[in-house]
mmCIF file of C-alpha atoms in Angstrom:
data_model
loop_
_atom_site.group_PDB
_atom_site.id
_atom_site.type_symbol
_atom_site.label_atom_id
_atom_site.label_comp_id
_atom_site.label_asym_id
_atom_site.label_seq_id
_atom_site.Cartn_x
_atom_site.Cartn_y
_atom_site.Cartn_z
ATOM 1 C CA UNK A 1 52.071 4.364 -2.851
ATOM 2 C CA UNK A 2 50.623 6.692 -0.238
ATOM 3 C CA UNK A 3 51.452 10.391 -0.432
ATOM 4 C CA UNK A 4 52.874 10.428 3.137
ATOM 5 C CA UNK A 5 55.221 7.509 2.382
ATOM 6 C CA UNK A 6 56.534 9.267 -0.692
ATOM 7 C CA UNK A 7 57.215 12.363 1.351
ATOM 8 C CA UNK A 8 59.030 10.339 4.088
ATOM 9 C CA UNK A 9 61.266 8.691 1.498
ATOM 10 C CA UNK A 10 62.036 12.058 0.108
ATOM 11 C CA UNK A 11 63.144 13.287 3.568
ATOM 12 C CA UNK A 12 65.306 10.184 4.211
ATOM 13 C CA UNK A 13 67.073 10.430 0.861
ATOM 14 C CA UNK A 14 68.028 14.050 1.434
ATOM 15 C CA UNK A 15 69.406 13.664 4.970
ATOM 16 C CA UNK A 16 66.540 15.342 6.741
ATOM 17 C CA UNK A 17 67.530 13.688 10.074
ATOM 18 C CA UNK A 18 69.925 16.577 10.865
ATOM 19 C CA UNK A 19 68.763 19.504 12.929
ATOM 20 C CA UNK A 20 67.427 22.424 10.960
ATOM 21 C CA UNK A 21 69.504 25.479 11.381
ATOM 22 C CA UNK A 22 67.057 28.334 10.849
ATOM 23 C CA UNK A 23 63.432 29.108 11.698
ATOM 24 C CA UNK A 24 62.472 29.553 8.053
ATOM 25 C CA UNK A 25 63.193 25.900 7.179
ATOM 26 C CA UNK A 26 61.182 24.700 10.227
ATOM 27 C CA UNK A 27 58.125 26.687 9.099
ATOM 28 C CA UNK A 28 58.330 25.280 5.589
ATOM 29 C CA UNK A 29 58.585 21.715 6.965
ATOM 30 C CA UNK A 30 55.478 22.185 9.130
ATOM 31 C CA UNK A 31 53.519 23.601 6.198
ATOM 32 C CA UNK A 32 54.537 20.659 4.015
ATOM 33 C CA UNK A 33 53.557 18.156 6.705
ATOM 34 C CA UNK A 34 50.174 19.802 7.173
ATOM 35 C CA UNK A 35 49.584 19.766 3.414
ATOM 36 C CA UNK A 36 50.401 16.048 3.236
ATOM 37 C CA UNK A 37 47.959 15.267 6.066
ATOM 38 C CA UNK A 38 45.206 17.235 4.342
ATOM 39 C CA UNK A 39 45.816 15.443 1.028
ATOM 40 C CA UNK A 40 45.621 12.065 2.769
ATOM 41 C CA UNK A 41 42.336 12.998 4.433
ATOM 42 C CA UNK A 42 40.835 14.121 1.115
ATOM 43 C CA UNK A 43 41.951 10.946 -0.665
ATOM 44 C CA UNK A 44 40.561 8.748 2.143
ATOM 45 C CA UNK A 45 37.176 10.553 2.023
ATOM 46 C CA UNK A 46 36.987 10.125 -1.729
ATOM 47 C CA UNK A 47 37.743 6.411 -1.433
ATOM 48 C CA UNK A 48 35.057 5.997 1.228
ATOM 49 C CA UNK A 49 32.472 7.805 -0.925
ATOM 50 C CA UNK A 50 33.341 5.655 -3.927
ATOM 51 C CA UNK A 51 32.975 2.473 -1.830
ATOM 52 C CA UNK A 52 29.579 3.608 -0.508
ATOM 53 C CA UNK A 53 28.352 4.428 -4.029
ATOM 54 C CA UNK A 54 29.510 1.042 -5.342
ATOM 55 C CA UNK A 55 27.724 -0.748 -2.482
ATOM 56 C CA UNK A 56 24.505 1.193 -3.163
ATOM 57 C CA UNK A 57 24.735 0.359 -6.881
ATOM 58 C CA UNK A 58 25.202 -3.340 -6.097
ATOM 59 C CA UNK A 59 22.170 -3.293 -3.794
ATOM 60 C CA UNK A 60 20.010 -1.449 -6.342
ATOM 61 C CA UNK A 61 20.786 -4.080 -8.977
ATOM 62 C CA UNK A 62 19.197 -6.707 -6.723
ATOM 63 C CA UNK A 63 15.872 -4.892 -6.555
ATOM 64 C CA UNK A 64 13.067 -5.426 -9.000
ATOM 65 C CA UNK A 65 11.593 -2.166 -10.257
ATOM 66 C CA UNK A 66 8.045 -1.754 -11.476
ATOM 67 C CA UNK A 67 7.695 0.522 -14.480
ATOM 68 C CA UNK A 68 5.043 3.077 -13.616
ATOM 69 C CA UNK A 69 5.311 6.739 -14.470
ATOM 70 C CA UNK A 70 3.337 8.088 -11.504
ATOM 71 C CA UNK A 71 4.043 5.698 -8.630
ATOM 72 C CA UNK A 72 7.450 4.309 -9.591
ATOM 73 C CA UNK A 73 9.311 5.996 -6.710
ATOM 74 C CA UNK A 74 6.927 4.816 -3.993
ATOM 75 C CA UNK A 75 6.715 1.290 -5.396
ATOM 76 C CA UNK A 76 10.478 0.971 -5.686
ATOM 77 C CA UNK A 77 10.898 2.029 -2.060
ATOM 78 C CA UNK A 78 8.330 -0.563 -0.956
ATOM 79 C CA UNK A 79 10.079 -3.270 -2.968
ATOM 80 C CA UNK A 80 13.441 -2.323 -1.445
ATOM 81 C CA UNK A 81 11.982 -2.687 2.047
ATOM 82 C CA UNK A 82 10.558 -6.091 1.149
ATOM 83 C CA UNK A 83 13.849 -7.355 -0.249
ATOM 84 C CA UNK A 84 15.815 -5.978 2.705
ATOM 85 C CA UNK A 85 13.493 -7.792 5.100
ATOM 86 C CA UNK A 86 14.409 -11.054 3.384
ATOM 87 C CA UNK A 87 10.924 -11.836 2.023
ATOM 88 C CA UNK A 88 10.864 -14.100 -1.018
ATOM 89 C CA UNK A 89 9.514 -12.783 -4.289
ATOM 90 C CA UNK A 90 7.008 -15.279 -5.726
ATOM 91 C CA UNK A 91 5.939 -15.750 -9.336
ATOM 92 C CA UNK A 92 2.167 -16.291 -9.353
ATOM 93 C CA UNK A 93 -0.232 -17.303 -12.144
ATOM 94 C CA UNK A 94 -3.892 -16.331 -11.748
ATOM 95 C CA UNK A 95 -6.038 -18.749 -13.788
ATOM 96 C CA UNK A 96 -9.754 -18.381 -14.470
ATOM 97 C CA UNK A 97 -12.311 -18.223 -17.271
ATOM 98 C CA UNK A 98 -13.532 -14.904 -15.906
ATOM 99 C CA UNK A 99 -11.454 -11.795 -16.442
ATOM 100 C CA UNK A 100 -11.422 -8.389 -18.114
ATOM 101 C CA UNK A 101 -13.059 -7.247 -20.437
ATOM 102 C CA UNK A 102 -15.921 -9.161 -18.831
ATOM 103 C CA UNK A 103 -17.253 -7.275 -15.799
ATOM 104 C CA UNK A 104 -18.167 -9.001 -12.547
ATOM 105 C CA UNK A 105 -17.115 -9.718 -8.994
ATOM 106 C CA UNK A 106 -14.621 -12.478 -9.829
ATOM 107 C CA UNK A 107 -13.047 -10.398 -12.594
ATOM 108 C CA UNK A 108 -12.575 -7.368 -10.342
ATOM 109 C CA UNK A 109 -11.275 -9.559 -7.521
ATOM 110 C CA UNK A 110 -8.573 -11.129 -9.703
ATOM 111 C CA UNK A 111 -7.496 -7.755 -11.096
ATOM 112 C CA UNK A 112 -7.339 -5.988 -7.732
ATOM 113 C CA UNK A 113 -5.573 -8.924 -6.051
ATOM 114 C CA UNK A 114 -2.995 -9.015 -8.844
ATOM 115 C CA UNK A 115 -2.310 -5.290 -8.485
ATOM 116 C CA UNK A 116 -1.835 -5.624 -4.713
ATOM 117 C CA UNK A 117 0.569 -8.553 -5.124
ATOM 118 C CA UNK A 118 2.586 -6.602 -7.700
ATOM 119 C CA UNK A 119 2.836 -3.677 -5.274
ATOM 120 C CA UNK A 120 4.186 -6.130 -2.691
ATOM 121 C CA UNK A 121 7.019 -7.004 -5.061
ATOM 122 C CA UNK A 122 5.709 -10.282 -6.528
ATOM 123 C CA UNK A 123 5.390 -11.160 -10.195
ATOM 124 C CA UNK A 124 1.848 -11.920 -11.412
ATOM 125 C CA UNK A 125 0.522 -13.188 -14.752
ATOM 126 C CA UNK A 126 -3.101 -13.983 -15.625
ATOM 127 C CA UNK A 127 -4.292 -16.848 -17.851
ATOM 128 C CA UNK A 128 -7.794 -16.799 -19.325
ATOM 129 C CA UNK A 129 -9.575 -17.661 -22.574
ATOM 130 C CA UNK A 130 -9.786 -15.155 -25.389
ATOM 131 C CA UNK A 131 -12.555 -12.609 -25.810
ATOM 132 C CA UNK A 132 -13.813 -10.889 -28.943
ATOM 133 C CA UNK A 133 -11.176 -8.146 -29.127
ATOM 134 C CA UNK A 134 -8.713 -9.599 -26.616
ATOM 135 C CA UNK A 135 -6.327 -12.211 -28.001
ATOM 136 C CA UNK A 136 -2.700 -13.107 -27.428
ATOM 137 C CA UNK A 137 -0.751 -11.248 -24.736
ATOM 138 C CA UNK A 138 -1.850 -7.939 -23.239
ATOM 139 C CA UNK A 139 -0.230 -5.701 -20.630
ATOM 140 C CA UNK A 140 -2.194 -3.904 -17.949
ATOM 141 C CA UNK A 141 -1.315 -1.403 -15.221
ATOM 142 C CA UNK A 142 1.927 -1.928 -13.240
ATOM 143 C CA UNK A 143 3.194 -4.573 -15.655
ATOM 144 C CA UNK A 144 0.354 -7.099 -15.207
ATOM 145 C CA UNK A 145 0.778 -9.601 -18.048
ATOM 146 C CA UNK A 146 -2.370 -11.370 -19.316
ATOM 147 C CA UNK A 147 -2.423 -14.404 -21.619
ATOM 148 C CA UNK A 148 -5.661 -14.622 -23.627
ATOM 149 C CA UNK A 149 -5.451 -18.266 -24.692
ATOM 150 C CA UNK A 150 -6.968 -19.470 -27.995
ATOM 151 C CA UNK A 151 -9.776 -21.468 -26.357
ATOM 152 C CA UNK A 152 -13.434 -20.912 -27.222
ATOM 153 C CA UNK A 153 -15.823 -20.357 -24.270
ATOM 154 C CA UNK A 154 -18.976 -22.411 -24.717
ATOM 155 C CA UNK A 155 -21.243 -22.376 -21.661
ATOM 156 C CA UNK A 156 -21.788 -19.281 -19.481
ATOM 157 C CA UNK A 157 -18.398 -17.830 -20.284
ATOM 158 C CA UNK A 158 -16.549 -21.052 -19.435
ATOM 159 C CA UNK A 159 -14.766 -23.539 -21.649
ATOM 160 C CA UNK A 160 -15.564 -27.235 -21.921
ATOM 161 C CA UNK A 161 -13.209 -29.783 -20.398
ATOM 162 C CA UNK A 162 -12.837 -31.535 -23.756
ATOM 163 C CA UNK A 163 -11.801 -28.320 -25.527
ATOM 164 C CA UNK A 164 -9.328 -27.439 -22.780
ATOM 165 C CA UNK A 165 -7.348 -30.689 -22.843
ATOM 166 C CA UNK A 166 -5.554 -29.610 -25.989
ATOM 167 C CA UNK A 167 -4.068 -26.498 -24.374
ATOM 168 C CA UNK A 168 -2.160 -28.461 -21.689
ATOM 169 C CA UNK A 169 1.131 -28.170 -23.590
ATOM 170 C CA UNK A 170 0.555 -24.428 -23.978
ATOM 171 C CA UNK A 171 -0.004 -24.171 -20.210
ATOM 172 C CA UNK A 172 3.238 -26.084 -19.609
ATOM 173 C CA UNK A 173 5.195 -23.741 -21.896
ATOM 174 C CA UNK A 174 3.796 -20.657 -20.155
ATOM 175 C CA UNK A 175 4.554 -21.979 -16.668
ATOM 176 C CA UNK A 176 8.130 -22.797 -17.693
ATOM 177 C CA UNK A 177 8.634 -19.489 -19.500
ATOM 178 C CA UNK A 178 7.363 -17.432 -16.568
ATOM 179 C CA UNK A 179 9.066 -19.704 -13.992
ATOM 180 C CA UNK A 180 5.831 -19.933 -11.961
ATOM 181 C CA UNK A 181 5.997 -20.864 -8.262
ATOM 182 C CA UNK A 182 2.261 -20.758 -7.403
ATOM 183 C CA UNK A 183 -0.933 -21.092 -9.430
ATOM 184 C CA UNK A 184 -4.072 -19.485 -8.023
ATOM 185 C CA UNK A 185 -7.331 -20.631 -9.627
ATOM 186 C CA UNK A 186 -10.634 -18.828 -9.143
ATOM 187 C CA UNK A 187 -14.299 -19.881 -9.202
ATOM 188 C CA UNK A 188 -15.756 -23.378 -9.133
ATOM 189 C CA UNK A 189 -17.461 -22.833 -12.517
ATOM 190 C CA UNK A 190 -14.152 -22.182 -14.292
ATOM 191 C CA UNK A 191 -13.130 -25.327 -16.181
ATOM 192 C CA UNK A 192 -9.847 -23.620 -17.076
ATOM 193 C CA UNK A 193 -8.997 -23.506 -13.381
ATOM 194 C CA UNK A 194 -9.889 -27.150 -12.796
ATOM 195 C CA UNK A 195 -7.763 -28.321 -15.716
ATOM 196 C CA UNK A 196 -4.832 -26.315 -14.389
ATOM 197 C CA UNK A 197 -5.191 -27.876 -10.936
ATOM 198 C CA UNK A 198 -5.306 -31.389 -12.382
ATOM 199 C CA UNK A 199 -2.279 -30.949 -14.605
ATOM 200 C CA UNK A 200 -0.136 -29.012 -12.148
ATOM 201 C CA UNK A 201 -0.896 -31.444 -9.346
ATOM 202 C CA UNK A 202 -0.091 -34.536 -11.387
ATOM 203 C CA UNK A 203 2.733 -33.419 -13.675
ATOM 204 C CA UNK A 204 4.218 -30.039 -12.906
ATOM 205 C CA UNK A 205 4.399 -30.208 -9.093
ATOM 206 C CA UNK A 206 3.881 -26.477 -8.449
ATOM 207 C CA UNK A 207 2.043 -25.132 -5.416
ATOM 208 C CA UNK A 208 -1.668 -24.551 -6.019
ATOM 209 C CA UNK A 209 -4.299 -22.393 -4.343
ATOM 210 C CA UNK A 210 -8.014 -22.136 -5.097
ATOM 211 C CA UNK A 211 -10.582 -19.431 -4.287
ATOM 212 C CA UNK A 212 -14.310 -20.180 -4.360
ATOM 213 C CA UNK A 213 -16.388 -17.041 -4.826
ATOM 214 C CA UNK A 214 -19.981 -18.270 -4.546
ATOM 215 C CA UNK A 215 -22.327 -20.829 -3.064
ATOM 216 C CA UNK A 216 -23.762 -23.842 -4.845
ATOM 217 C CA UNK A 217 -26.351 -26.484 -4.123
ATOM 218 C CA UNK A 218 -26.261 -30.249 -3.703
ATOM 219 C CA UNK A 219 -29.319 -31.733 -5.393
ATOM 220 C CA UNK A 220 -29.725 -30.263 -8.901
ATOM 221 C CA UNK A 221 -27.901 -31.786 -11.869
ATOM 222 C CA UNK A 222 -25.554 -28.853 -12.438
ATOM 223 C CA UNK A 223 -24.503 -28.769 -8.785
ATOM 224 C CA UNK A 224 -23.852 -32.517 -8.666
ATOM 225 C CA UNK A 225 -21.646 -32.261 -11.753
ATOM 226 C CA UNK A 226 -19.661 -29.259 -10.449
ATOM 227 C CA UNK A 227 -19.253 -30.813 -6.986
ATOM 228 C CA UNK A 228 -17.742 -33.999 -8.445
ATOM 229 C CA UNK A 229 -15.255 -31.980 -10.501
ATOM 230 C CA UNK A 230 -14.450 -29.759 -7.510
ATOM 231 C CA UNK A 231 -13.803 -32.770 -5.278
ATOM 232 C CA UNK A 232 -11.142 -34.236 -7.579
ATOM 233 C CA UNK A 233 -9.471 -30.977 -8.618
ATOM 234 C CA UNK A 234 -9.043 -29.716 -5.033
ATOM 235 C CA UNK A 235 -7.071 -32.845 -4.143
ATOM 236 C CA UNK A 236 -4.149 -31.055 -5.818
ATOM 237 C CA UNK A 237 -4.636 -27.729 -3.985
ATOM 238 C CA UNK A 238 -2.499 -26.983 -0.939
ATOM 239 C CA UNK A 239 -4.950 -24.349 0.322
ATOM 240 C CA UNK A 240 -8.501 -23.166 -0.386
ATOM 241 C CA UNK A 241 -9.892 -19.673 0.208
ATOM 242 C CA UNK A 242 -13.579 -18.775 0.574
ATOM 243 C CA UNK A 243 -15.101 -15.308 0.697
ATOM 244 C CA UNK A 244 -17.248 -15.902 3.799
ATOM 245 C CA UNK A 245 -17.727 -18.396 6.622
ATOM 246 C CA UNK A 246 -20.955 -19.616 4.999
ATOM 247 C CA UNK A 247 -19.068 -20.136 1.758
ATOM 248 C CA UNK A 248 -16.395 -22.047 3.674
ATOM 249 C CA UNK A 249 -18.960 -24.451 5.127
ATOM 250 C CA UNK A 250 -20.561 -24.875 1.712
ATOM 251 C CA UNK A 251 -17.240 -25.627 -0.029
ATOM 252 C CA UNK A 252 -16.076 -28.044 2.685
ATOM 253 C CA UNK A 253 -19.293 -30.053 2.368
ATOM 254 C CA UNK A 254 -19.397 -30.009 -1.446
ATOM 255 C CA UNK A 255 -15.760 -31.026 -1.972
ATOM 256 C CA UNK A 256 -15.387 -33.085 1.245
ATOM 257 C CA UNK A 257 -12.322 -31.096 2.300
ATOM 258 C CA UNK A 258 -10.388 -30.965 5.515
ATOM 259 C CA UNK A 259 -11.575 -27.710 7.173
ATOM 260 C CA UNK A 260 -8.040 -26.959 8.341
ATOM 261 C CA UNK A 261 -6.847 -26.235 4.789
ATOM 262 C CA UNK A 262 -9.755 -23.860 4.090
ATOM 263 C CA UNK A 263 -9.658 -20.198 5.099
ATOM 264 C CA UNK A 264 -12.430 -17.583 5.091
ATOM 265 C CA UNK A 265 -11.146 -14.215 3.824
ATOM 266 C CA UNK A 266 -14.031 -11.766 3.213
ATOM 267 C CA UNK A 267 -13.822 -9.532 0.173
ATOM 268 C CA UNK A 268 -12.382 -6.116 0.978
ATOM 269 C CA UNK A 269 -14.135 -2.852 0.156
ATOM 270 C CA UNK A 270 -12.065 -0.111 -1.451
ATOM 271 C CA UNK A 271 -13.637 3.058 -0.062
ATOM 272 C CA UNK A 272 -11.927 5.198 -2.682
ATOM 273 C CA UNK A 273 -14.097 3.535 -5.337
ATOM 274 C CA UNK A 274 -17.233 4.861 -3.638
ATOM 275 C CA UNK A 275 -16.105 8.467 -3.261
ATOM 276 C CA UNK A 276 -18.586 10.809 -5.007
ATOM 277 C CA UNK A 277 -17.327 12.201 -8.286
ATOM 278 C CA UNK A 278 -16.015 15.757 -8.332
ATOM 279 C CA UNK A 279 -18.256 18.111 -10.306
ATOM 280 C CA UNK A 280 -17.798 21.724 -11.265
ATOM 281 C CA UNK A 281 -20.299 24.244 -9.894
ATOM 282 C CA UNK A 282 -22.798 24.020 -12.770
ATOM 283 C CA UNK A 283 -22.775 20.208 -12.900
ATOM 284 C CA UNK A 284 -22.968 19.960 -9.113
ATOM 285 C CA UNK A 285 -25.961 22.321 -8.965
ATOM 286 C CA UNK A 286 -27.783 20.339 -11.652
ATOM 287 C CA UNK A 287 -27.029 17.088 -9.853
ATOM 288 C CA UNK A 288 -28.256 18.512 -6.550
ATOM 289 C CA UNK A 289 -31.458 19.872 -8.116
ATOM 290 C CA UNK A 290 -32.265 16.514 -9.714
ATOM 291 C CA UNK A 291 -31.741 14.719 -6.392
ATOM 292 C CA UNK A 292 -33.966 17.219 -4.592
ATOM 293 C CA UNK A 293 -36.707 16.795 -7.187
ATOM 294 C CA UNK A 294 -36.532 13.044 -6.817
ATOM 295 C CA UNK A 295 -36.813 13.332 -3.056
ATOM 296 C CA UNK A 296 -39.761 15.736 -3.321
ATOM 297 C CA UNK A 297 -41.594 13.472 -5.742
ATOM 298 C CA UNK A 298 -41.354 10.555 -3.345
ATOM 299 C CA UNK A 299 -43.694 10.422 -0.386
ATOM 300 C CA UNK A 300 -42.395 9.699 3.079
ATOM 301 C CA UNK A 301 -44.334 6.429 3.128
ATOM 302 C CA UNK A 302 -42.649 5.023 0.014
ATOM 303 C CA UNK A 303 -39.869 2.484 0.573
ATOM 304 C CA UNK A 304 -37.331 2.053 -2.213
ATOM 305 C CA UNK A 305 -35.483 -1.257 -2.606
ATOM 306 C CA UNK A 306 -32.374 -1.062 -4.814
ATOM 307 C CA UNK A 307 -30.938 -4.195 -6.449
ATOM 308 C CA UNK A 308 -27.632 -3.770 -8.316
ATOM 309 C CA UNK A 309 -26.253 -7.134 -9.422
ATOM 310 C CA UNK A 310 -25.511 -9.378 -12.351
ATOM 311 C CA UNK A 311 -28.877 -10.910 -13.172
ATOM 312 C CA UNK A 312 -27.838 -14.565 -13.126
ATOM 313 C CA UNK A 313 -29.051 -17.711 -11.391
ATOM 314 C CA UNK A 314 -26.067 -17.822 -9.033
ATOM 315 C CA UNK A 315 -26.964 -14.366 -7.754
ATOM 316 C CA UNK A 316 -30.405 -15.533 -6.615
ATOM 317 C CA UNK A 317 -32.357 -13.655 -9.282
ATOM 318 C CA UNK A 318 -34.843 -16.541 -9.523
ATOM 319 C CA UNK A 319 -35.811 -15.780 -5.906
ATOM 320 C CA UNK A 320 -36.223 -12.091 -6.796
ATOM 321 C CA UNK A 321 -38.496 -13.024 -9.689
ATOM 322 C CA UNK A 322 -40.630 -15.180 -7.379
ATOM 323 C CA UNK A 323 -41.085 -12.592 -4.600
ATOM 324 C CA UNK A 324 -41.652 -9.485 -6.760
ATOM 325 C CA UNK A 325 -45.414 -10.064 -7.378
ATOM 326 C CA UNK A 326 -46.104 -10.992 -3.743
ATOM 327 C CA UNK A 327 -44.268 -8.013 -2.245
ATOM 328 C CA UNK A 328 -45.748 -5.522 -4.700
ATOM 329 C CA UNK A 329 -49.268 -6.859 -4.040
ATOM 330 C CA UNK A 330 -49.024 -6.849 -0.238
ATOM 331 C CA UNK A 331 -47.059 -3.574 0.057
ATOM 332 C CA UNK A 332 -48.192 -0.967 -2.472
ATOM 333 C CA UNK A 333 -45.772 1.625 -1.011
ATOM 334 C CA UNK A 334 -42.671 -0.340 -2.084
ATOM 335 C CA UNK A 335 -40.705 0.560 -5.200
ATOM 336 C CA UNK A 336 -37.979 -1.615 -6.790
ATOM 337 C CA UNK A 337 -34.993 -0.246 -8.695
ATOM 338 C CA UNK A 338 -33.179 -3.115 -10.417
ATOM 339 C CA UNK A 339 -29.838 -2.447 -12.089
ATOM 340 C CA UNK A 340 -27.719 -4.923 -13.971
ATOM 341 C CA UNK A 341 -27.767 -7.263 -16.919
ATOM 342 C CA UNK A 342 -27.559 -11.024 -17.408
ATOM 343 C CA UNK A 343 -29.303 -14.209 -18.501
ATOM 344 C CA UNK A 344 -32.164 -13.782 -16.028
ATOM 345 C CA UNK A 345 -33.063 -10.258 -17.056
ATOM 346 C CA UNK A 346 -35.684 -11.544 -19.487
ATOM 347 C CA UNK A 347 -37.343 -13.491 -16.636
ATOM 348 C CA UNK A 348 -37.635 -10.292 -14.593
ATOM 349 C CA UNK A 349 -39.098 -8.421 -17.577
ATOM 350 C CA UNK A 350 -41.618 -11.188 -18.259
ATOM 351 C CA UNK A 351 -42.734 -11.195 -14.623
ATOM 352 C CA UNK A 352 -43.142 -7.424 -14.586
ATOM 353 C CA UNK A 353 -45.190 -7.600 -17.777
ATOM 354 C CA UNK A 354 -47.283 -10.540 -16.563
ATOM 355 C CA UNK A 355 -48.340 -8.940 -13.258
ATOM 356 C CA UNK A 356 -48.378 -5.334 -14.528
ATOM 357 C CA UNK A 357 -45.753 -4.098 -12.076
ATOM 358 C CA UNK A 358 -44.464 -1.200 -14.182
ATOM 359 C CA UNK A 359 -45.351 1.412 -11.560
ATOM 360 C CA UNK A 360 -43.516 -0.382 -8.762
ATOM 361 C CA UNK A 361 -40.593 -2.015 -10.582
ATOM 362 C CA UNK A 362 -38.100 -0.101 -12.698
ATOM 363 C CA UNK A 363 -35.367 -1.873 -14.678
ATOM 364 C CA UNK A 364 -32.286 0.293 -15.185
ATOM 365 C CA UNK A 365 -30.194 -2.091 -17.269
ATOM 366 C CA UNK A 366 -26.416 -2.161 -17.077
ATOM 367 C CA UNK A 367 -24.942 0.528 -14.808
ATOM 368 C CA UNK A 368 -21.429 1.959 -14.896
ATOM 369 C CA UNK A 369 -19.457 1.870 -11.659
ATOM 370 C CA UNK A 370 -19.365 5.666 -11.519
ATOM 371 C CA UNK A 371 -23.196 5.770 -11.612
ATOM 372 C CA UNK A 372 -23.843 3.265 -8.798
ATOM 373 C CA UNK A 373 -23.876 5.948 -6.110
ATOM 374 C CA UNK A 374 -26.572 7.965 -7.912
ATOM 375 C CA UNK A 375 -28.724 4.815 -7.993
ATOM 376 C CA UNK A 376 -28.186 3.928 -4.327
ATOM 377 C CA UNK A 377 -29.263 7.374 -3.075
ATOM 378 C CA UNK A 378 -32.614 7.308 -4.885
#
């Protein structure tokens, strides 16, 4: 019962309707009334604060928090905004034969895309075959869950279709366990991705997306084989993404797709990854002196061509091998700096040895990401 009602009952029961006879009793009545009003105001404010806190707690329980020690506050605020705007939170499975610890463009693309989707409030898991020291389930930054499946890669880091058929039940269990809404497969050379598209399109009925990261031909045996597989697997994809307009044209022709379901989204460049490293004074002075010496040793007429890439057929290294002797012969002032490793590295070395190009071609081998800038400025 309210405090004011209790006080009114008290007055009625004691015959307070009669006129008060002295000024002292009037003052006491006014003080009591004022005290009752104040108590009611305080109780109402407390009730309102408790209701607001309960509403905030109920809203916070609806939000999905990402466990990150440094950026947890910012990420939680972004997720709250997303959920308040009514955007649906999807559960996405990235599937490809190419992922960390292997280094390359597709691997970095999948990792960075997964991190961005997690920051947007979505749930992302990655499925790939196992590597030497990577088996089972591993957790990466921001709660990225990676399944390293027990499938042996056979050819160029990819599994065989025959060896992948047996893992279909494992794929089904993972998709059910993670409650996946969308599968996103990457790279035309990934048999793991093609098998996932076939199974999900025929049996599991989940939405599927595919991203093609490179170009391929039409006439050689390998291209004919991949194009046939690509044509059938993309029948189950609701949308296809290519990394350039040229890649879009190439994929549409190879897989005979409707151009309206294919989008060209160029790869983004994270400028923070190319920021020069911070050195202390001694290290910076040494670095600057070495760069100055390199610039002084080079004549103004010398042109330096830097190639930093995975030395594989799909990167066009066979063309580089073919043009190296001709360019070095016709233009003695040109110098090549070639960084990277891969299957075609031995072809480059053999060509350099055959035509005695040691003075004009320098092979740097595998280069860490932090050292790329120092190579590009030479």
